[in-house]
Short mmCIF file of C-alpha atoms in Angstrom, two decimals:
data_model
loop_
_atom_site.label_atom_id
_atom_site.label_comp_id
_atom_site.label_asym_id
_atom_site.label_seq_id
_atom_site.Cartn_x
_atom_site.Cartn_y
_atom_site.Cartn_z
CA MET A 1 0.00 0.00 0.00
CA THR A 2 3.02 2.36 0.12
CA PRO A 3 2.90 5.13 -2.48
CA ASP A 4 6.38 4.42 -3.83
CA ALA A 5 5.20 0.98 -4.97
CA TRP A 6 2.42 2.53 -7.07
CA PHE A 7 3.40 6.07 -8.01
CA LEU A 8 5.87 7.17 -10.66
CA ASP A 9 9.14 8.68 -9.50
CA ALA A 10 10.45 11.81 -11.22
CA ALA A 11 12.48 9.82 -13.74
CA GLU A 12 9.51 7.60 -14.59
CA ARG A 13 7.39 10.66 -15.36
CA GLY A 14 9.71 11.21 -18.31
CA ASN A 15 9.48 15.00 -18.40
CA PRO A 16 12.50 16.65 -16.74
CA ALA A 17 11.42 20.12 -17.94
CA THR A 18 8.49 20.42 -15.54
CA GLU A 19 8.66 21.77 -11.99
CA ILE A 20 5.83 19.49 -10.82
CA ASP A 21 8.19 17.08 -9.02
CA ARG A 22 11.09 19.38 -8.11
CA ARG A 23 8.78 21.61 -6.08
CA HIS A 24 8.47 19.01 -3.30
CA PRO A 25 11.09 19.59 -0.58
CA ASP A 26 11.38 15.89 0.21
CA GLY A 27 12.20 14.97 -3.39
CA LEU A 28 9.04 12.94 -3.91
CA ALA A 29 7.11 13.03 -7.16
CA TRP A 30 3.86 13.28 -5.20
CA SER A 31 2.48 15.06 -2.14
CA ARG A 32 1.50 13.63 1.22
CA GLY A 33 -0.93 14.71 3.92
CA ASN A 34 -3.89 15.42 1.66
CA LEU A 35 -7.60 14.86 1.94
CA ALA A 36 -9.18 13.55 -1.26
CA ARG A 37 -12.96 13.28 -1.56
CA PRO A 38 -14.74 11.83 -4.59
CA LEU A 39 -17.73 13.86 -5.73
CA VAL A 40 -19.91 11.45 -7.66
CA HIS A 41 -22.36 13.18 -10.03
CA GLY A 42 -22.25 16.62 -11.56
CA ALA A 43 -24.89 17.98 -9.20
CA THR A 44 -22.77 17.03 -6.18
CA TYR A 45 -19.68 18.71 -7.63
CA PHE A 46 -21.50 21.83 -8.78
CA ARG A 47 -23.05 22.39 -5.33
CA GLU A 48 -19.62 22.18 -3.69
CA LEU A 49 -18.09 24.45 -6.32
CA VAL A 50 -20.74 27.13 -5.89
CA LYS A 51 -20.36 27.01 -2.11
CA THR A 52 -16.60 27.42 -2.44
CA LEU A 53 -16.76 30.25 -4.99
CA GLU A 54 -19.41 32.15 -3.04
CA GLY A 55 -17.13 31.99 0.00
CA THR A 56 -14.25 33.81 -1.71
CA ARG A 57 -13.26 37.34 -0.76
CA GLU A 58 -11.33 40.22 -2.27
CA GLY A 59 -7.73 39.19 -2.87
CA ASP A 60 -8.47 35.47 -3.20
CA LEU A 61 -7.47 33.61 -6.35
CA VAL A 62 -9.56 31.35 -8.62
CA LEU A 63 -7.94 29.41 -11.47
CA PHE A 64 -9.78 27.11 -13.86
CA THR A 65 -9.38 25.25 -17.15
CA ASP A 66 -12.12 23.69 -19.22
CA TRP A 67 -12.82 21.84 -22.47
CA ARG A 68 -16.29 23.32 -22.85
CA GLY A 69 -18.15 25.98 -20.92
CA ASP A 70 -21.76 27.08 -21.41
CA PRO A 71 -22.48 30.52 -19.90
CA ASP A 72 -26.07 29.61 -19.01
CA GLU A 73 -25.40 26.26 -17.31
CA ARG A 74 -26.95 26.39 -13.83
CA LEU A 75 -24.62 24.96 -11.21
CA ALA A 76 -27.00 24.80 -8.25
CA GLY A 77 -30.43 26.14 -9.09
CA PRO A 78 -31.68 29.64 -9.98
CA ARG A 79 -29.16 32.48 -10.23
CA THR A 80 -26.18 30.12 -10.28
CA GLN A 81 -25.30 30.32 -13.96
CA VAL A 82 -21.59 29.84 -14.63
CA THR A 83 -21.09 33.44 -15.73
CA ARG A 84 -23.04 34.80 -12.75
CA VAL A 85 -21.14 32.84 -10.07
CA LEU A 86 -17.68 33.49 -11.54
CA GLY A 87 -18.56 37.03 -12.61
CA GLU A 88 -19.78 38.00 -9.14
CA ALA A 89 -16.55 36.67 -7.66
CA ALA A 90 -14.52 38.81 -10.07
CA ARG A 91 -16.63 41.90 -9.33
CA ARG A 92 -16.00 41.61 -5.58
CA GLY A 93 -12.24 41.59 -6.10
CA VAL A 94 -11.41 37.92 -6.51
CA ARG A 95 -8.72 37.35 -9.13
CA VAL A 96 -10.31 34.94 -11.61
CA HIS A 97 -8.10 33.42 -14.32
CA GLY A 98 -9.31 30.82 -16.78
CA LEU A 99 -8.08 28.88 -19.80
CA LEU A 100 -10.81 27.65 -22.14
CA TRP A 101 -10.03 25.48 -25.13
CA ARG A 102 -10.67 27.67 -28.17
CA SER A 103 -12.37 24.66 -29.80
CA HIS A 104 -12.76 23.54 -33.38
CA PRO A 105 -15.47 25.23 -35.53
CA ASP A 106 -19.05 24.67 -34.45
CA TRP A 107 -19.99 23.00 -37.76
CA LEU A 108 -17.86 20.10 -36.51
CA HIS A 109 -20.25 19.88 -33.52
CA PHE A 110 -17.84 21.33 -30.97
CA SER A 111 -18.21 24.34 -28.70
CA SER A 112 -16.48 27.32 -30.28
CA PRO A 113 -19.36 29.85 -29.85
CA GLN A 114 -20.12 28.77 -26.29
CA ASN A 115 -16.51 28.96 -25.14
CA ARG A 116 -16.06 32.34 -26.79
CA GLN A 117 -19.24 33.69 -25.22
CA LEU A 118 -18.20 32.47 -21.78
CA ALA A 119 -14.78 34.10 -22.14
CA GLU A 120 -16.27 37.39 -23.33
CA GLU A 121 -18.87 37.60 -20.56
CA LEU A 122 -16.35 36.80 -17.84
CA GLN A 123 -13.88 39.33 -19.25
CA GLN A 124 -16.62 41.96 -19.07
CA ALA A 125 -17.02 41.11 -15.39
CA GLY A 126 -13.31 41.67 -14.76
CA ALA A 127 -12.00 38.10 -15.02
CA HIS A 128 -8.96 37.13 -17.08
CA VAL A 129 -10.18 34.29 -19.28
CA LEU A 130 -8.35 33.26 -22.44
CA LEU A 131 -9.18 31.02 -25.38
CA ASP A 132 -6.27 28.59 -25.63
CA MET A 133 -5.48 26.73 -28.86
CA ARG A 134 -1.89 25.77 -28.00
CA VAL A 135 -2.44 22.16 -29.03
CA ARG A 136 -1.35 19.79 -31.79
CA PHE A 137 -3.29 20.03 -35.03
CA GLY A 138 -6.71 18.48 -34.45
CA GLY A 139 -6.13 18.18 -30.70
CA SER A 140 -7.80 19.79 -27.72
CA HIS A 141 -7.19 21.00 -24.19
CA HIS A 142 -9.21 18.47 -22.26
CA GLN A 143 -8.12 19.30 -18.69
CA LYS A 144 -10.89 20.24 -16.25
CA LEU A 145 -9.64 21.80 -13.01
CA PHE A 146 -10.45 24.47 -10.45
CA VAL A 147 -8.05 25.88 -7.87
CA VAL A 148 -9.29 28.26 -5.17
CA ARG A 149 -6.65 29.91 -2.98
CA HIS A 150 -7.65 32.08 -0.03
CA ARG A 151 -5.28 34.96 0.74
CA ASP A 152 -5.48 34.70 4.55
CA ARG A 153 -7.22 31.33 5.00
CA PRO A 154 -4.96 28.56 3.63
CA GLU A 155 -6.93 25.90 5.48
CA ARG A 156 -9.80 26.58 3.04
CA ASP A 157 -7.72 26.17 -0.11
CA VAL A 158 -9.12 23.51 -2.45
CA ALA A 159 -8.68 22.04 -5.90
CA TYR A 160 -11.14 20.11 -8.06
CA VAL A 161 -9.91 17.70 -10.73
CA GLY A 162 -11.89 15.30 -12.89
CA GLY A 163 -13.98 14.95 -15.99
CA ILE A 164 -16.85 17.39 -15.40
CA ASP A 165 -17.08 20.44 -17.67
CA LEU A 166 -18.88 23.70 -16.92
CA CYS A 167 -21.46 22.99 -19.58
CA ARG A 168 -24.94 21.75 -20.32
CA GLY A 169 -25.77 18.14 -19.62
CA ARG A 170 -23.44 17.64 -16.64
CA ASN A 171 -25.79 18.65 -13.84
CA ASP A 172 -27.32 15.24 -13.10
CA ASP A 173 -27.68 13.43 -9.77
CA ALA A 174 -28.05 9.91 -8.40
CA ALA A 175 -31.60 9.58 -9.80
CA HIS A 176 -30.20 10.11 -13.32
CA GLY A 177 -33.11 12.07 -14.67
CA GLY A 178 -30.69 14.20 -16.70
CA ASP A 179 -29.75 17.86 -16.73
CA PRO A 180 -32.71 20.17 -17.51
CA LEU A 181 -30.31 22.07 -19.77
CA ALA A 182 -29.22 19.32 -22.12
CA PRO A 183 -27.03 19.30 -25.23
CA PRO A 184 -28.15 17.44 -28.36
CA MET A 185 -27.08 13.80 -28.31
CA ALA A 186 -27.99 10.55 -30.02
CA GLU A 187 -31.76 9.94 -29.92
CA VAL A 188 -31.40 6.85 -27.72
CA TYR A 189 -30.53 9.12 -24.78
CA GLY A 190 -33.77 11.09 -25.05
CA PRO A 191 -34.36 14.85 -24.76
CA GLN A 192 -32.74 15.04 -21.29
CA PRO A 193 -29.83 12.55 -21.37
CA PRO A 194 -28.96 10.90 -18.05
CA TRP A 195 -25.29 11.52 -17.19
CA HIS A 196 -22.87 9.69 -14.87
CA ASP A 197 -19.69 11.53 -13.90
CA ILE A 198 -17.16 12.10 -11.13
CA GLN A 199 -14.87 14.86 -9.85
CA LEU A 200 -12.25 14.87 -7.09
CA GLU A 201 -12.08 17.43 -4.29
CA LEU A 202 -8.52 17.88 -3.02
CA ARG A 203 -7.28 19.67 0.09
CA GLY A 204 -3.76 19.87 1.43
CA PRO A 205 -0.37 20.33 -0.28
CA VAL A 206 -1.60 18.78 -3.55
CA VAL A 207 -3.52 22.00 -4.19
CA GLY A 208 -0.14 23.57 -4.96
CA ASP A 209 0.60 20.83 -7.49
CA VAL A 210 -2.68 21.41 -9.33
CA GLU A 211 -2.07 25.15 -9.24
CA LEU A 212 1.32 24.61 -10.90
CA VAL A 213 -0.40 22.70 -13.73
CA PHE A 214 -2.42 25.83 -14.44
CA ARG A 215 0.54 28.19 -14.05
CA GLU A 216 2.72 26.24 -16.47
CA ARG A 217 0.06 26.54 -19.14
CA TRP A 218 -0.76 30.17 -18.36
CA ASP A 219 2.89 31.26 -18.53
CA ASP A 220 3.55 29.48 -21.85
CA PRO A 221 4.92 32.28 -24.09
CA SER A 222 3.59 30.67 -27.30
CA ALA A 223 0.82 32.39 -29.22
CA LEU A 224 -2.64 31.38 -28.02
CA SER A 225 -3.48 30.42 -31.60
CA LEU A 226 -1.50 30.13 -34.84
CA ASN A 227 -4.66 30.61 -36.92
CA LEU A 228 -4.90 34.05 -38.52
CA ALA A 229 -8.70 33.79 -38.63
CA ASP A 230 -8.74 33.42 -34.84
CA HIS A 231 -6.78 36.67 -34.43
CA VAL A 232 -9.14 38.53 -36.77
CA ARG A 233 -12.17 37.17 -34.92
CA ASP A 234 -10.68 38.25 -31.59
CA LEU A 235 -10.13 41.78 -32.88
CA LEU A 236 -13.65 42.06 -34.25
CA SER A 237 -15.23 40.78 -31.04
CA ARG A 238 -12.86 42.81 -28.80
CA LEU A 239 -11.86 39.66 -26.96
CA HIS A 240 -8.84 40.37 -24.81
CA THR A 241 -5.86 38.13 -25.55
CA GLU A 242 -3.18 39.62 -23.31
CA VAL A 243 -1.75 37.21 -20.73
CA VAL A 244 -1.63 39.22 -17.52
CA PRO A 245 0.88 38.02 -14.88
CA LEU A 246 -0.41 35.79 -12.15
CA PRO A 247 0.22 36.74 -8.52
CA GLU A 248 3.07 34.94 -6.82
CA GLN A 249 2.12 31.42 -5.79
CA LEU A 250 1.32 31.10 -2.10
CA PRO A 251 2.92 28.37 0.05
CA ASP A 252 1.16 25.04 -0.19
CA PRO A 253 -1.80 24.56 2.15
CA PRO A 254 -1.07 22.65 5.37
CA GLU A 255 -1.38 18.89 5.60
CA CYS A 256 -4.89 17.80 6.52
CA GLY A 257 -5.37 14.09 5.76
CA PRO A 258 -3.83 10.66 5.13
CA HIS A 259 -3.87 10.60 1.33
CA ALA A 260 -0.87 10.65 -0.96
CA VAL A 261 -1.79 12.18 -4.34
CA GLN A 262 0.17 12.19 -7.58
CA THR A 263 -0.67 14.67 -10.33
CA LEU A 264 -0.45 13.10 -13.80
CA ARG A 265 -0.69 14.77 -17.21
CA THR A 266 -0.72 14.19 -20.93
CA TYR A 267 0.83 16.76 -23.24
CA PRO A 268 1.62 16.12 -26.91
CA ARG A 269 4.98 16.79 -28.46
CA ARG A 270 4.37 19.92 -30.51
CA ARG A 271 6.55 20.70 -33.49
CA LEU A 272 5.53 24.38 -33.49
CA GLY A 273 5.38 26.30 -30.25
CA ARG A 274 6.76 23.59 -27.97
CA TYR A 275 5.56 23.66 -24.39
CA PRO A 276 8.44 25.01 -22.26
CA PHE A 277 7.26 22.76 -19.42
CA ALA A 278 7.03 19.70 -21.71
CA PRO A 279 9.13 20.26 -24.87
CA ARG A 280 9.03 16.53 -25.69
CA GLY A 281 5.50 16.10 -24.36
CA GLU A 282 4.48 14.21 -21.25
CA ARG A 283 2.92 10.75 -20.96
CA SER A 284 2.68 10.39 -17.18
CA VAL A 285 -1.01 9.40 -17.37
CA ALA A 286 -0.14 6.45 -19.62
CA ARG A 287 3.00 5.57 -17.70
CA ALA A 288 1.16 5.55 -14.38
CA TYR A 289 -1.41 3.12 -15.74
CA LEU A 290 1.31 0.88 -17.15
CA LYS A 291 2.97 0.70 -13.73
CA SER A 292 -0.17 0.14 -11.68
CA ILE A 293 -1.84 -2.32 -14.03
CA ALA A 294 1.29 -4.47 -14.02
CA ARG A 295 0.89 -4.76 -10.22
CA ALA A 296 -2.79 -5.81 -10.34
CA ARG A 297 -3.58 -9.19 -8.83
CA ASN A 298 -7.28 -9.25 -7.88
CA LEU A 299 -9.57 -6.68 -9.50
CA ILE A 300 -9.34 -3.73 -11.87
CA TYR A 301 -12.51 -1.65 -11.90
CA VAL A 302 -12.89 0.92 -14.70
CA GLU A 303 -15.52 3.50 -15.60
CA ASP A 304 -14.75 5.16 -18.90
CA GLN A 305 -16.43 7.13 -21.65
CA TYR A 306 -14.67 5.36 -24.51
CA LEU A 307 -12.53 2.27 -23.76
CA TRP A 308 -11.04 2.43 -27.24
CA SER A 309 -7.76 1.31 -28.77
CA GLY A 310 -6.28 -2.15 -28.62
CA ARG A 311 -2.86 -0.58 -28.07
CA VAL A 312 -3.97 1.25 -24.95
CA LEU A 313 -5.63 -1.86 -23.56
CA ARG A 314 -2.75 -4.26 -24.22
CA PRO A 315 -1.37 -3.69 -20.69
CA PHE A 316 -4.73 -4.78 -19.26
CA ALA A 317 -4.68 -7.86 -21.47
CA GLN A 318 -1.13 -8.70 -20.37
CA ALA A 319 -2.13 -8.36 -16.72
CA LEU A 320 -5.06 -10.75 -17.29
CA ARG A 321 -2.74 -13.27 -18.92
CA ASP A 322 -0.11 -12.99 -16.21
CA ASN A 323 -2.48 -13.30 -13.23
CA PRO A 324 -5.10 -16.08 -13.37
CA GLU A 325 -6.98 -14.62 -10.38
CA LEU A 326 -7.25 -11.12 -11.83
CA ARG A 327 -10.66 -9.84 -12.95
CA LEU A 328 -11.51 -6.75 -14.99
CA ILE A 329 -14.85 -4.89 -14.89
CA CYS A 330 -15.50 -1.98 -17.26
CA VAL A 331 -18.54 0.32 -17.19
CA VAL A 332 -19.09 2.29 -20.42
CA PRO A 333 -21.92 4.04 -22.30
CA LEU A 334 -24.40 1.61 -23.85
CA ALA A 335 -24.42 3.66 -27.07
CA PRO A 336 -22.25 6.35 -28.66
CA ASP A 337 -23.35 9.90 -27.98
CA ALA A 338 -22.74 11.19 -31.51
CA ALA A 339 -25.71 11.90 -33.76
CA SER A 340 -23.54 11.24 -36.81
CA PRO A 341 -23.89 7.61 -37.99
CA THR A 342 -20.32 7.61 -39.33
CA VAL A 343 -18.78 8.76 -36.03
CA SER A 344 -21.01 6.40 -34.04
CA MET A 345 -19.96 3.51 -36.25
CA ALA A 346 -16.31 4.46 -35.78
CA GLU A 347 -16.72 4.56 -31.99
CA SER A 348 -18.39 1.16 -32.01
CA TRP A 349 -15.63 -0.25 -34.21
CA GLY A 350 -12.93 1.05 -31.87
CA ARG A 351 -14.53 -0.39 -28.75
CA LYS A 352 -15.17 -3.71 -30.45
CA GLN A 353 -11.48 -4.05 -31.31
CA ALA A 354 -10.52 -3.23 -27.74
CA MET A 355 -12.98 -5.76 -26.33
CA LYS A 356 -11.56 -8.47 -28.59
CA VAL A 357 -8.09 -7.89 -27.13
CA LEU A 358 -9.38 -8.10 -23.55
CA ALA A 359 -11.74 -11.03 -24.11
CA LYS A 360 -8.97 -13.09 -25.70
CA ALA A 361 -6.73 -12.47 -22.71
CA GLY A 362 -9.23 -12.71 -19.86
CA GLY A 363 -12.08 -14.89 -21.07
CA ASP A 364 -14.84 -14.93 -18.49
CA ARG A 365 -12.70 -12.85 -16.09
CA PHE A 366 -13.41 -9.78 -18.21
CA ALA A 367 -16.83 -8.09 -18.46
CA VAL A 368 -18.21 -4.84 -19.87
CA TYR A 369 -21.45 -3.23 -18.73
CA GLY A 370 -23.59 -0.19 -19.46
CA LEU A 371 -26.14 1.63 -17.31
CA GLU A 372 -29.76 2.67 -17.64
CA ASN A 373 -32.05 4.65 -15.35
CA ALA A 374 -35.35 3.54 -13.85
CA ALA A 375 -37.19 4.54 -17.03
CA GLY A 376 -34.96 2.32 -19.14
CA THR A 377 -33.08 5.22 -20.77
CA PRO A 378 -29.35 4.60 -21.18
CA ILE A 379 -27.13 6.60 -18.85
CA TYR A 380 -24.22 8.23 -20.61
CA VAL A 381 -21.08 7.23 -18.71
CA HIS A 382 -18.69 10.18 -18.84
CA ALA A 383 -16.74 9.16 -15.71
CA LYS A 384 -13.00 8.55 -16.00
CA THR A 385 -11.89 6.49 -13.03
CA CYS A 386 -9.90 3.34 -12.35
CA VAL A 387 -9.41 1.34 -9.12
CA VAL A 388 -6.66 -1.29 -8.95
CA ASP A 389 -6.73 -3.90 -6.16
CA ASP A 390 -8.47 -1.43 -3.83
CA ALA A 391 -5.06 0.21 -3.32
CA TRP A 392 -4.53 2.74 -6.14
CA ALA A 393 -7.25 4.80 -7.79
CA THR A 394 -7.50 7.61 -10.31
CA VAL A 395 -10.03 10.30 -11.12
CA GLY A 396 -9.35 12.67 -13.99
CA SER A 397 -10.09 13.92 -17.48
CA ASP A 398 -8.35 11.14 -19.41
CA ASN A 399 -10.08 8.28 -21.18
CA PHE A 400 -8.68 4.91 -22.18
CA ASN A 401 -7.85 5.85 -25.76
CA MET A 402 -4.88 7.11 -27.73
CA ARG A 403 -6.11 10.71 -27.70
CA SER A 404 -5.92 10.86 -23.92
CA TRP A 405 -2.62 8.98 -23.72
CA THR A 406 -0.75 10.89 -26.42
CA TYR A 407 -2.57 13.76 -28.13
CA ASP A 408 -4.85 15.96 -26.00
CA SER A 409 -3.89 17.72 -22.79
CA GLU A 410 -5.17 15.74 -19.81
CA LEU A 411 -5.02 15.90 -16.02
CA THR A 412 -5.72 13.12 -13.57
CA CYS A 413 -4.89 12.45 -9.93
CA ALA A 414 -3.88 9.09 -8.48
CA VAL A 415 -4.58 8.46 -4.80
CA VAL A 416 -3.03 6.04 -2.31
CA ASP A 417 -4.33 5.94 1.26
CA GLU A 418 -1.50 6.02 3.85
CA SER A 419 -3.71 5.62 6.92
CA ALA A 420 -3.27 2.69 9.32
CA GLU A 421 -6.23 0.91 7.71
CA PRO A 422 -6.25 2.20 4.12
CA SER A 423 -9.69 2.21 2.53
CA TRP A 424 -9.95 5.16 0.11
CA ALA A 425 -9.73 3.24 -3.16
CA ARG A 426 -11.97 0.48 -1.82
CA ASP A 427 -14.57 2.98 -0.61
CA LEU A 428 -14.62 4.66 -4.02
CA ARG A 429 -15.20 1.33 -5.76
CA LEU A 430 -17.93 0.35 -3.31
CA GLU A 431 -19.71 3.70 -3.69
CA LEU A 432 -19.82 3.39 -7.46
CA MET A 433 -20.76 -0.30 -7.48
CA ARG A 434 -23.42 0.18 -4.83
CA GLU A 435 -25.21 2.80 -6.90
CA HIS A 436 -25.14 0.69 -10.06
CA LEU A 437 -26.50 -2.34 -8.21
CA GLY A 438 -29.11 -0.39 -6.25
CA LEU A 439 -27.75 -1.56 -2.90
CA ALA A 440 -28.01 0.15 0.48
CA PRO A 441 -24.67 1.38 1.88
CA ALA A 442 -24.77 -1.20 4.66
CA ASP A 443 -25.07 -4.02 2.13
CA ALA A 444 -22.30 -2.86 -0.18
CA ALA A 445 -19.31 -3.76 1.99
CA GLU A 446 -20.68 -7.21 2.82
CA ARG A 447 -21.67 -8.14 -0.73
CA LEU A 448 -18.97 -6.38 -2.74
CA GLY A 449 -15.91 -6.29 -0.51
CA ASP A 450 -14.44 -9.47 -1.97
CA PRO A 451 -13.30 -8.85 -5.58
CA ALA A 452 -14.58 -12.21 -6.86
CA ALA A 453 -17.95 -11.65 -5.17
CA ALA A 454 -18.19 -8.16 -6.67
CA PHE A 455 -17.44 -9.53 -10.14
CA ASP A 456 -20.16 -12.17 -9.77
CA ALA A 457 -22.65 -9.66 -8.34
CA PHE A 458 -22.30 -7.49 -11.43
CA ALA A 459 -22.78 -10.46 -13.75
CA GLU A 460 -25.88 -11.67 -11.89
CA ALA A 461 -27.48 -8.22 -11.73
CA ALA A 462 -26.94 -7.55 -15.44
CA ALA A 463 -28.31 -10.97 -16.38
CA GLU A 464 -31.40 -10.34 -14.25
CA LEU A 465 -32.15 -6.95 -15.82
CA ASP A 466 -31.45 -8.24 -19.34
CA ALA A 467 -33.84 -11.14 -18.75
CA TRP A 468 -36.52 -8.76 -17.46
CA HIS A 469 -36.27 -6.72 -20.66
CA GLU A 470 -36.34 -9.84 -22.85
CA ALA A 471 -39.51 -10.96 -21.07
CA GLY A 472 -41.22 -7.71 -22.00
CA GLY A 473 -40.72 -5.93 -18.68
CA ILE A 474 -43.31 -8.07 -16.90
CA GLY A 475 -43.25 -7.93 -13.13
CA PRO A 476 -41.25 -5.73 -10.77
CA ARG A 477 -38.23 -4.15 -12.38
CA PRO A 478 -34.91 -5.31 -10.87
CA ARG A 479 -33.26 -2.62 -8.78
CA SER A 480 -29.97 -2.85 -10.64
CA ARG A 481 -29.06 -0.43 -13.48
CA LEU A 482 -26.56 -2.76 -15.12
CA ARG A 483 -26.91 -4.07 -18.66
CA ARG A 484 -24.43 -6.35 -20.37
CA TYR A 485 -22.73 -4.32 -23.10
CA GLN A 486 -22.99 -5.68 -26.63
CA PRO A 487 -21.11 -3.68 -29.28
CA PRO A 488 -23.06 -2.98 -32.46
CA ASP A 489 -21.93 -5.02 -35.43
CA VAL A 490 -19.84 -3.13 -38.01
CA HIS A 491 -20.08 -5.28 -41.09
CA GLY A 492 -19.70 -5.30 -44.87
CA TRP A 493 -18.33 -2.30 -46.74
CA ARG A 494 -18.81 -0.06 -43.69
CA ARG A 495 -15.87 -1.63 -41.86
CA VAL A 496 -13.29 0.31 -43.90
CA PRO A 497 -14.69 3.86 -43.43
CA ALA A 498 -15.34 3.11 -39.75
CA ARG A 499 -11.73 2.15 -39.26
CA LEU A 500 -10.47 5.20 -41.16
CA VAL A 501 -12.62 7.62 -39.16
CA TYR A 502 -11.63 5.92 -35.92
CA GLU A 503 -7.87 5.91 -36.53
CA PHE A 504 -7.54 9.38 -38.06
CA ILE A 505 -10.19 11.35 -36.19
CA CYS A 506 -11.31 9.58 -33.04
CA ASP A 507 -8.07 8.03 -31.85
CA PRO A 508 -4.91 9.58 -33.35
CA ASP A 509 -1.42 8.88 -32.07
CA GLY A 510 0.51 12.01 -31.22
CA ARG A 511 3.97 10.45 -31.03
CA PRO A 512 6.48 11.06 -33.85
CA GLY A 513 6.62 8.37 -36.53
CA GLY A 514 9.01 5.46 -36.25
CA MET A 515 8.55 4.88 -32.51
CA ARG A 516 8.35 1.28 -31.46
CA VAL A 517 5.10 0.36 -29.72
CA ARG A 518 6.80 -0.75 -26.51
CA ASN A 519 8.38 2.70 -26.18
CA ARG A 520 5.31 4.62 -27.25
CA PHE A 521 4.34 5.91 -23.83
#
């Protein structure tokens, strides 16, 4: 259970240019004495975020990054729109700095207008929010973080890291009725798509680590965009693009808990405008998974939006082959979210290839499930979390695909509990499993504590709900939300375009050509 057995050391991170490890006085590549709390569901996270932001005072500092932000998304009921909560903080003297991905054009079904509008409205309120396109061609800034530092109250300092954006669709709760403000998605998810997600609340010295992630990006001297059209659009809209200096970083908050936390990133190797903090890129997200998965002996539990790429999942397959007692459970969306048939087909093709790799290695010790709510509507699984042997767990923005491991910017945190009776990773797994099975908290530990029993409980619950559907929904509905995942068949002439779209759009590899696979990460 010791962190050094699970975490990367500075050399294993593979990015000597960053200050993320050198900043620790004890020479560790992680911080100790933290308190990590999983916030399951967007509604849970948004309530905590609003409470924290409303408690800021003049002179405090708020830093955030986001992939997509919708100005009108309500975080916690009336009068809690994103622009209102952050704008009011800026107007009362809080220094608000944000980095929003500039985004690809909206005709590609991304979020360029929304991100621009959010930046403009927050700038008008006095915040310093920039549109950041310092990515590889076709890539994105996918990190989602908040850091709140209090000028005279370090014990209140907090960071939030995970997969939840400040946008429509994320504000769902345990009932999974969906966000009243919903984005367009595939028809199978209905007009108000149910959404499953998770964020991590961090207190203690790790807040300084997350803050450094933001500062490294903010202080990058490269142009925010190399696209001339972007500069013209900024001039016409009067969007400010100057990078104002950040205040000097405060000392790390005091220790407050038993959790060791390692901050992990993905940055691509850029040929133009190299990151000064990662001139050759960084693959610590991928490297951390390679190290931890190789140690797995009993159970790997994954919740992931994509679960694509046979190359990314080969380490899981090798672990299944090497350890006959190891089991792997994956929870994914039952259907792609894209309305485009071509993109949906490509997503299905990618997951099917990944499942073949895992099924060949693990046989009946590998299982994939999806979720549905009480009305039978699929729940879109946007969570990005992994628990290995109830000892090491991650929550972050990265998915199990090549984009997250090589191409887009990502941020995740790995947690190891250093208390006398470590339970953090186990408690996270039990909380997630309990909800999906519809169990009471008191029953979860007894029924799901043993990895083999948990694996069997998932299989039995999914079989029961599948059988209920096959029988026409006669009789009481089982309390579980689990369905056995069956990938759609990609057959005939469609296989070729699906593969092309998948490999060149959905799942590109950002490493330079000629790299051997075993050295890819």
